[in-house]
PDB file of C-alpha atoms and ligand atoms in Angstrom:
ATOM      1  CA  MET A   1     136.555  40.904 138.587  1.00  0.00           C
ATOM      2  CA  HIS A   2     137.404  37.227 138.826  1.00  0.00           C
ATOM      3  CA  ARG A   3     135.428  35.098 135.974  1.00  0.00           C
ATOM      4  CA  ALA A   4     135.949  31.628 135.083  1.00  0.00           C
ATOM      5  CA  LEU A   5     134.962  29.390 132.358  1.00  0.00           C
ATOM      6  CA  TYR A   6     133.452  26.165 133.067  1.00  0.00           C
ATOM      7  CA  PRO A   7     133.462  24.341 129.336  1.00  0.00           C
ATOM      8  CA  GLY A   8     131.798  21.286 128.521  1.00  0.00           C
ATOM      9  CA  THR A   9     129.113  19.473 126.633  1.00  0.00           C
ATOM     10  CA  PHE A  10     127.184  18.787 129.643  1.00  0.00           C
ATOM     11  CA  ASP A  11     124.889  16.026 127.403  1.00  0.00           C
ATOM     12  CA  PRO A  12     123.160  16.482 129.719  1.00  0.00           C
ATOM     13  CA  ILE A  13     124.117  18.382 132.879  1.00  0.00           C
ATOM     14  CA  THR A  14     124.679  15.970 135.647  1.00  0.00           C
ATOM     15  CA  LEU A  15     125.062  16.231 139.520  1.00  0.00           C
ATOM     16  CA  GLY A  16     128.586  15.930 139.103  1.00  0.00           C
ATOM     17  CA  HIS A  17     128.960  18.746 136.517  1.00  0.00           C
ATOM     18  CA  LEU A  18     126.663  20.899 139.438  1.00  0.00           C
ATOM     19  CA  ASP A  19     129.196  19.770 142.088  1.00  0.00           C
ATOM     20  CA  ILE A  20     132.260  21.521 140.597  1.00  0.00           C
ATOM     21  CA  LEU A  21     130.135  24.108 139.146  1.00  0.00           C
ATOM     22  CA  ASN A  22     129.070  25.046 142.871  1.00  0.00           C
ATOM     23  CA  LYS A  23     132.610  24.819 143.939  1.00  0.00           C
ATOM     24  CA  ALA A  24     133.616  26.867 141.175  1.00  0.00           C
ATOM     25  CA  ALA A  25     130.927  29.482 141.908  1.00  0.00           C
ATOM     26  CA  HIS A  26     132.519  29.794 145.549  1.00  0.00           C
ATOM     27  CA  MET A  27     136.005  30.606 144.202  1.00  0.00           C
ATOM     28  CA  PHE A  28     135.498  32.967 141.571  1.00  0.00           C
ATOM     29  CA  ASP A  29     133.094  36.067 141.326  1.00  0.00           C
ATOM     30  CA  GLU A  30     131.704  34.896 138.220  1.00  0.00           C
ATOM     31  CA  VAL A  31     131.288  31.477 136.267  1.00  0.00           C
ATOM     32  CA  ILE A  32     130.588  31.231 132.844  1.00  0.00           C
ATOM     33  CA  LEU A  33     129.127  27.253 132.201  1.00  0.00           C
ATOM     34  CA  ALA A  34     130.042  27.278 128.207  1.00  0.00           C
ATOM     35  CA  VAL A  35     127.720  24.846 126.328  1.00  0.00           C
ATOM     36  CA  ALA A  36     129.724  23.639 123.223  1.00  0.00           C
ATOM     37  CA  ASP A  37     127.503  23.272 120.060  1.00  0.00           C
ATOM     38  CA  TYR A  38     129.013  20.300 119.013  1.00  0.00           C
ATOM     39  CA  THR A  39     128.706  17.155 120.772  1.00  0.00           C
ATOM     40  CA  GLY A  40     130.313  14.467 118.749  1.00  0.00           C
ATOM     41  CA  LYS A  41     128.304  12.165 120.714  1.00  0.00           C
ATOM     42  CA  ASP A  42     125.266   9.978 119.882  1.00  0.00           C
ATOM     43  CA  SER A  43     123.098  12.432 122.207  1.00  0.00           C
ATOM     44  CA  ASN A  44     119.353  12.592 123.350  1.00  0.00           C
ATOM     45  CA  PHE A  45     119.858  16.678 123.394  1.00  0.00           C
ATOM     46  CA  ASN A  46     120.366  19.341 120.365  1.00  0.00           C
ATOM     47  CA  LEU A  47     121.913  22.372 121.715  1.00  0.00           C
ATOM     48  CA  GLU A  48     118.995  24.612 122.537  1.00  0.00           C
ATOM     49  CA  GLU A  49     117.690  21.579 124.846  1.00  0.00           C
ATOM     50  CA  ARG A  50     121.027  21.171 126.615  1.00  0.00           C
ATOM     51  CA  LEU A  51     121.218  25.062 127.144  1.00  0.00           C
ATOM     52  CA  ASN A  52     117.642  25.038 128.555  1.00  0.00           C
ATOM     53  CA  LEU A  53     118.539  22.175 131.095  1.00  0.00           C
ATOM     54  CA  CYS A  54     121.770  24.206 132.169  1.00  0.00           C
ATOM     55  CA  ASN A  55     119.875  27.405 132.912  1.00  0.00           C
ATOM     56  CA  GLU A  56     117.079  25.375 135.056  1.00  0.00           C
ATOM     57  CA  ALA A  57     119.445  23.595 136.848  1.00  0.00           C
ATOM     58  CA  THR A  58     121.700  26.637 137.969  1.00  0.00           C
ATOM     59  CA  ASN A  59     118.850  28.719 138.466  1.00  0.00           C
ATOM     60  CA  GLY A  60     119.764  29.349 142.233  1.00  0.00           C
ATOM     61  CA  MET A  61     123.422  30.212 141.241  1.00  0.00           C
ATOM     62  CA  PRO A  62     123.388  34.213 141.220  1.00  0.00           C
ATOM     63  CA  ASN A  63     127.057  34.234 139.892  1.00  0.00           C
ATOM     64  CA  VAL A  64     126.697  31.589 137.339  1.00  0.00           C
ATOM     65  CA  LYS A  65     126.056  32.116 133.625  1.00  0.00           C
ATOM     66  CA  VAL A  66     124.935  29.844 130.791  1.00  0.00           C
ATOM     67  CA  MET A  67     126.180  30.588 127.370  1.00  0.00           C
ATOM     68  CA  SER A  68     126.667  28.439 124.642  1.00  0.00           C
ATOM     69  CA  PHE A  69     130.148  28.648 122.229  1.00  0.00           C
ATOM     70  CA  SER A  70     131.529  26.997 118.826  1.00  0.00           C
ATOM     71  CA  GLY A  71     134.715  26.920 117.743  1.00  0.00           C
ATOM     72  CA  LEU A  72     138.089  26.854 119.717  1.00  0.00           C
ATOM     73  CA  VAL A  73     137.239  27.244 123.681  1.00  0.00           C
ATOM     74  CA  VAL A  74     140.366  29.321 124.121  1.00  0.00           C
ATOM     75  CA  ASP A  75     138.781  31.859 121.861  1.00  0.00           C
ATOM     76  CA  PHE A  76     135.556  32.067 123.565  1.00  0.00           C
ATOM     77  CA  ALA A  77     137.748  32.221 127.311  1.00  0.00           C
ATOM     78  CA  GLN A  78     139.547  35.242 125.708  1.00  0.00           C
ATOM     79  CA  LYS A  79     136.612  36.988 124.273  1.00  0.00           C
ATOM     80  CA  MET A  80     134.421  36.856 127.704  1.00  0.00           C
ATOM     81  CA  GLU A  81     137.433  37.557 129.753  1.00  0.00           C
ATOM     82  CA  CYS A  82     138.080  34.596 131.320  1.00  0.00           C
ATOM     83  CA  ASN A  83     141.773  33.809 131.995  1.00  0.00           C
ATOM     84  CA  THR A  84     141.070  30.772 133.868  1.00  0.00           C
ATOM     85  CA  MET A  85     139.176  27.574 132.371  1.00  0.00           C
ATOM     86  CA  ILE A  86     137.673  24.997 135.043  1.00  0.00           C
ATOM     87  CA  ARG A  87     137.738  21.022 134.139  1.00  0.00           C
ATOM     88  CA  GLY A  88     136.469  18.260 136.848  1.00  0.00           C
ATOM     89  CA  LEU A  89     139.098  15.579 137.266  1.00  0.00           C
ATOM     90  CA  ARG A  90     137.406  12.339 138.148  1.00  0.00           C
ATOM     91  CA  ALA A  91     138.904   8.911 138.086  1.00  0.00           C
ATOM     92  CA  VAL A  92     142.688   8.167 136.444  1.00  0.00           C
ATOM     93  CA  SER A  93     140.698   7.737 133.291  1.00  0.00           C
ATOM     94  CA  ASP A  94     139.914  11.285 132.597  1.00  0.00           C
ATOM     95  CA  PHE A  95     143.622  12.142 133.736  1.00  0.00           C
ATOM     96  CA  GLU A  96     145.355  11.459 130.235  1.00  0.00           C
ATOM     97  CA  TYR A  97     142.986  13.474 128.136  1.00  0.00           C
ATOM     98  CA  GLU A  98     142.237  16.431 130.295  1.00  0.00           C
ATOM     99  CA  LEU A  99     146.424  16.871 130.580  1.00  0.00           C
ATOM    100  CA  SER A 100     146.616  16.883 126.853  1.00  0.00           C
ATOM    101  CA  LEU A 101     143.655  18.906 126.607  1.00  0.00           C
ATOM    102  CA  ALA A 102     145.155  21.531 129.143  1.00  0.00           C
ATOM    103  CA  LEU A 103     148.485  21.954 127.288  1.00  0.00           C
ATOM    104  CA  THR A 104     147.028  22.067 124.298  1.00  0.00           C
ATOM    105  CA  ASN A 105     144.672  24.951 125.066  1.00  0.00           C
ATOM    106  CA  LYS A 106     147.944  26.620 126.953  1.00  0.00           C
ATOM    107  CA  LYS A 107     149.780  26.054 123.594  1.00  0.00           C
ATOM    108  CA  LEU A 108     147.160  28.087 121.691  1.00  0.00           C
ATOM    109  CA  LYS A 109     146.750  30.733 124.940  1.00  0.00           C
ATOM    110  CA  PRO A 110     149.384  30.832 127.415  1.00  0.00           C
ATOM    111  CA  GLN A 111     147.614  33.042 129.210  1.00  0.00           C
ATOM    112  CA  ILE A 112     144.960  31.068 129.820  1.00  0.00           C
ATOM    113  CA  GLU A 113     145.049  28.411 132.896  1.00  0.00           C
ATOM    114  CA  THR A 114     143.204  25.609 133.378  1.00  0.00           C
ATOM    115  CA  ILE A 115     142.600  24.086 136.874  1.00  0.00           C
ATOM    116  CA  PHE A 116     141.186  21.435 138.091  1.00  0.00           C
ATOM    117  CA  LEU A 117     138.546  20.300 140.434  1.00  0.00           C
ATOM    118  CA  VAL A 118     137.629  17.142 141.980  1.00  0.00           C
ATOM    119  CA  PRO A 119     133.873  15.904 142.786  1.00  0.00           C
ATOM    120  CA  SER A 120     132.969  14.424 145.898  1.00  0.00           C
ATOM    121  CA  LEU A 121     133.592  10.987 146.263  1.00  0.00           C
ATOM    122  CA  LYS A 122     129.635  10.132 145.115  1.00  0.00           C
ATOM    123  CA  TYR A 123     129.941  11.608 141.805  1.00  0.00           C
ATOM    124  CA  MET A 124     133.219  10.119 140.984  1.00  0.00           C
ATOM    125  CA  TYR A 125     132.311   7.762 138.343  1.00  0.00           C
ATOM    126  CA  LEU A 126     129.305   9.535 137.159  1.00  0.00           C
ATOM    127  CA  SER A 127     129.084  10.705 133.383  1.00  0.00           C
ATOM    128  CA  SER A 128     126.933  12.036 131.009  1.00  0.00           C
ATOM    129  CA  SER A 129     127.347   8.823 128.793  1.00  0.00           C
ATOM    130  CA  MET A 130     126.599   6.890 131.558  1.00  0.00           C
ATOM    131  CA  VAL A 131     123.402   8.845 132.533  1.00  0.00           C
ATOM    132  CA  ARG A 132     122.327   8.348 128.711  1.00  0.00           C
ATOM    133  CA  GLN A 133     122.776   4.339 128.545  1.00  0.00           C
ATOM    134  CA  LEU A 134     120.660   4.397 132.169  1.00  0.00           C
ATOM    135  CA  ALA A 135     117.980   6.404 130.787  1.00  0.00           C
ATOM    136  CA  ASP A 136     117.820   4.193 127.639  1.00  0.00           C
ATOM    137  CA  LEU A 137     117.220   1.504 129.920  1.00  0.00           C
ATOM    138  CA  LYS A 138     114.696   3.978 131.653  1.00  0.00           C
ATOM    139  CA  ALA A 139     116.603   3.643 135.255  1.00  0.00           C
ATOM    140  CA  PRO A 140     115.914   5.638 137.901  1.00  0.00           C
ATOM    141  CA  LEU A 141     117.952   9.200 137.315  1.00  0.00           C
ATOM    142  CA  THR A 142     117.609  10.965 140.824  1.00  0.00           C
ATOM    143  CA  ASP A 143     120.933  10.199 142.085  1.00  0.00           C
ATOM    144  CA  PHE A 144     122.444  11.367 139.174  1.00  0.00           C
ATOM    145  CA  VAL A 145     120.569  14.448 137.257  1.00  0.00           C
ATOM    146  CA  PRO A 146     119.172  17.107 138.530  1.00  0.00           C
ATOM    147  CA  PRO A 147     115.103  17.315 138.480  1.00  0.00           C
ATOM    148  CA  PRO A 148     114.976  19.330 134.989  1.00  0.00           C
ATOM    149  CA  VAL A 149     116.923  16.960 133.300  1.00  0.00           C
ATOM    150  CA  ILE A 150     114.773  13.969 134.817  1.00  0.00           C
ATOM    151  CA  ARG A 151     111.863  15.891 133.820  1.00  0.00           C
ATOM    152  CA  PHE A 152     112.735  16.385 130.545  1.00  0.00           C
ATOM    153  CA  TYR A 153     113.538  12.291 130.183  1.00  0.00           C
ATOM    154  CA  GLU A 154     110.083  12.041 131.188  1.00  0.00           C
ATOM    155  CA  GLN A 155     107.885  14.284 128.901  1.00  0.00           C
ATOM    156  CA  LYS A 156     109.854  14.251 126.087  1.00  0.00           C
ATOM    157  CA  ILE A 157     111.957  10.740 125.669  1.00  0.00           C
ATOM    158  CA  TYR A 158     110.078   8.195 127.414  1.00  0.00           C
ATOM    159  CA  PRO A 159     106.383   8.958 125.930  1.00  0.00           C
ATOM    160  CA  LYS A 160     108.048   8.028 122.694  1.00  0.00           C
ATOM    161  CA  ALA A 161     109.300   4.502 123.366  1.00  0.00           C
TER     162      ALA A 161
HETATM  163  P1  LIG B   1     133.363  17.467 127.401  1.00  0.00           P
HETATM  164  O1  LIG B   1     132.440  16.425 126.239  1.00  0.00           O
HETATM  165  O2  LIG B   1     134.143  18.439 127.111  1.00  0.00           O
HETATM  166  O3  LIG B   1     134.123  16.205 128.448  1.00  0.00           O
HETATM  167  P2  LIG B   1     131.708  17.303 129.794  1.00  0.00           P
HETATM  168  O4  LIG B   1     130.191  17.588 129.613  1.00  0.00           O
HETATM  169  O5  LIG B   1     131.763  15.724 129.502  1.00  0.00           O
HETATM  170  O6  LIG B   1     132.415  17.641 128.348  1.00  0.00           O
HETATM  171  O7  LIG B   1     132.663  17.492 130.764  1.00  0.00           O
HETATM  172  C1  LIG B   1     132.814  18.708 131.131  1.00  0.00           C
HETATM  173  C2  LIG B   1     133.911  18.603 132.184  1.00  0.00           C
HETATM  174  O8  LIG B   1     133.226  18.089 133.663  1.00  0.00           O
HETATM  175  C3  LIG B   1     135.089  17.724 132.031  1.00  0.00           C
HETATM  176  O9  LIG B   1     136.417  18.139 132.704  1.00  0.00           O
HETATM  177  C4  LIG B   1     134.544  16.405 132.836  1.00  0.00           C
HETATM  178  O10 LIG B   1     135.748  16.071 133.433  1.00  0.00           O
HETATM  179  C5  LIG B   1     133.800  17.114 133.832  1.00  0.00           C
HETATM  180  N1  LIG B   1     133.086  15.938 134.600  1.00  0.00           N
HETATM  181  C6  LIG B   1     132.227  15.374 134.172  1.00  0.00           C
HETATM  182  N2  LIG B   1     131.447  14.697 134.676  1.00  0.00           N
HETATM  183  C7  LIG B   1     131.959  15.213 136.112  1.00  0.00           C
HETATM  184  C8  LIG B   1     131.656  14.460 137.391  1.00  0.00           C
HETATM  185  N3  LIG B   1     130.856  13.527 137.797  1.00  0.00           N
HETATM  186  N4  LIG B   1     132.563  15.011 138.225  1.00  0.00           N
HETATM  187  C9  LIG B   1     133.566  15.849 138.358  1.00  0.00           C
HETATM  188  N5  LIG B   1     133.886  16.459 136.699  1.00  0.00           N
HETATM  189  C10 LIG B   1     133.057  16.004 135.761  1.00  0.00           C
END
């Protein structure tokens, strides 16, 4: 069984994340979407909310499992018996950071390989932070996030504003 880990903060999950996940789900028997408990960012979502949204958004993907983790991602990958980690590469701006992360993780656990997948062109400049900014300004989000995230903003965030 070839199982891969797709780690991130998913703060919130976007159509770009789902594009990468969908590609990975076709390449591996099972993909674990690993949601980091700590975001280190000014977030609209706590861990439970991020997990619920990831679960709802991946409902129709039978070989995708959503789990949370804390601590080193390579330790979690090893615990879940994943020798492959997936990361998404967007524009050049991702490259330095993703490369240093991959090389650091390789140093920590040489048996775990990081592979990069490139999203469809329309998601190349989509990020969770962009979504959070758009949501603050109440912009339409249909082209950027899956329906559960839109419902969450409409029901939990916008009414308070
Ligand atoms: P992190 O906070 O660890 O960077 P994210 O949840 O922001 O986690 O992203 C997880 C992974 O998905 C990262 O490799 C990131 O580059 C990638 N990613 C995020 N948005 C997109 C997108 N629109 N297209 C492709 N990959 C993406």
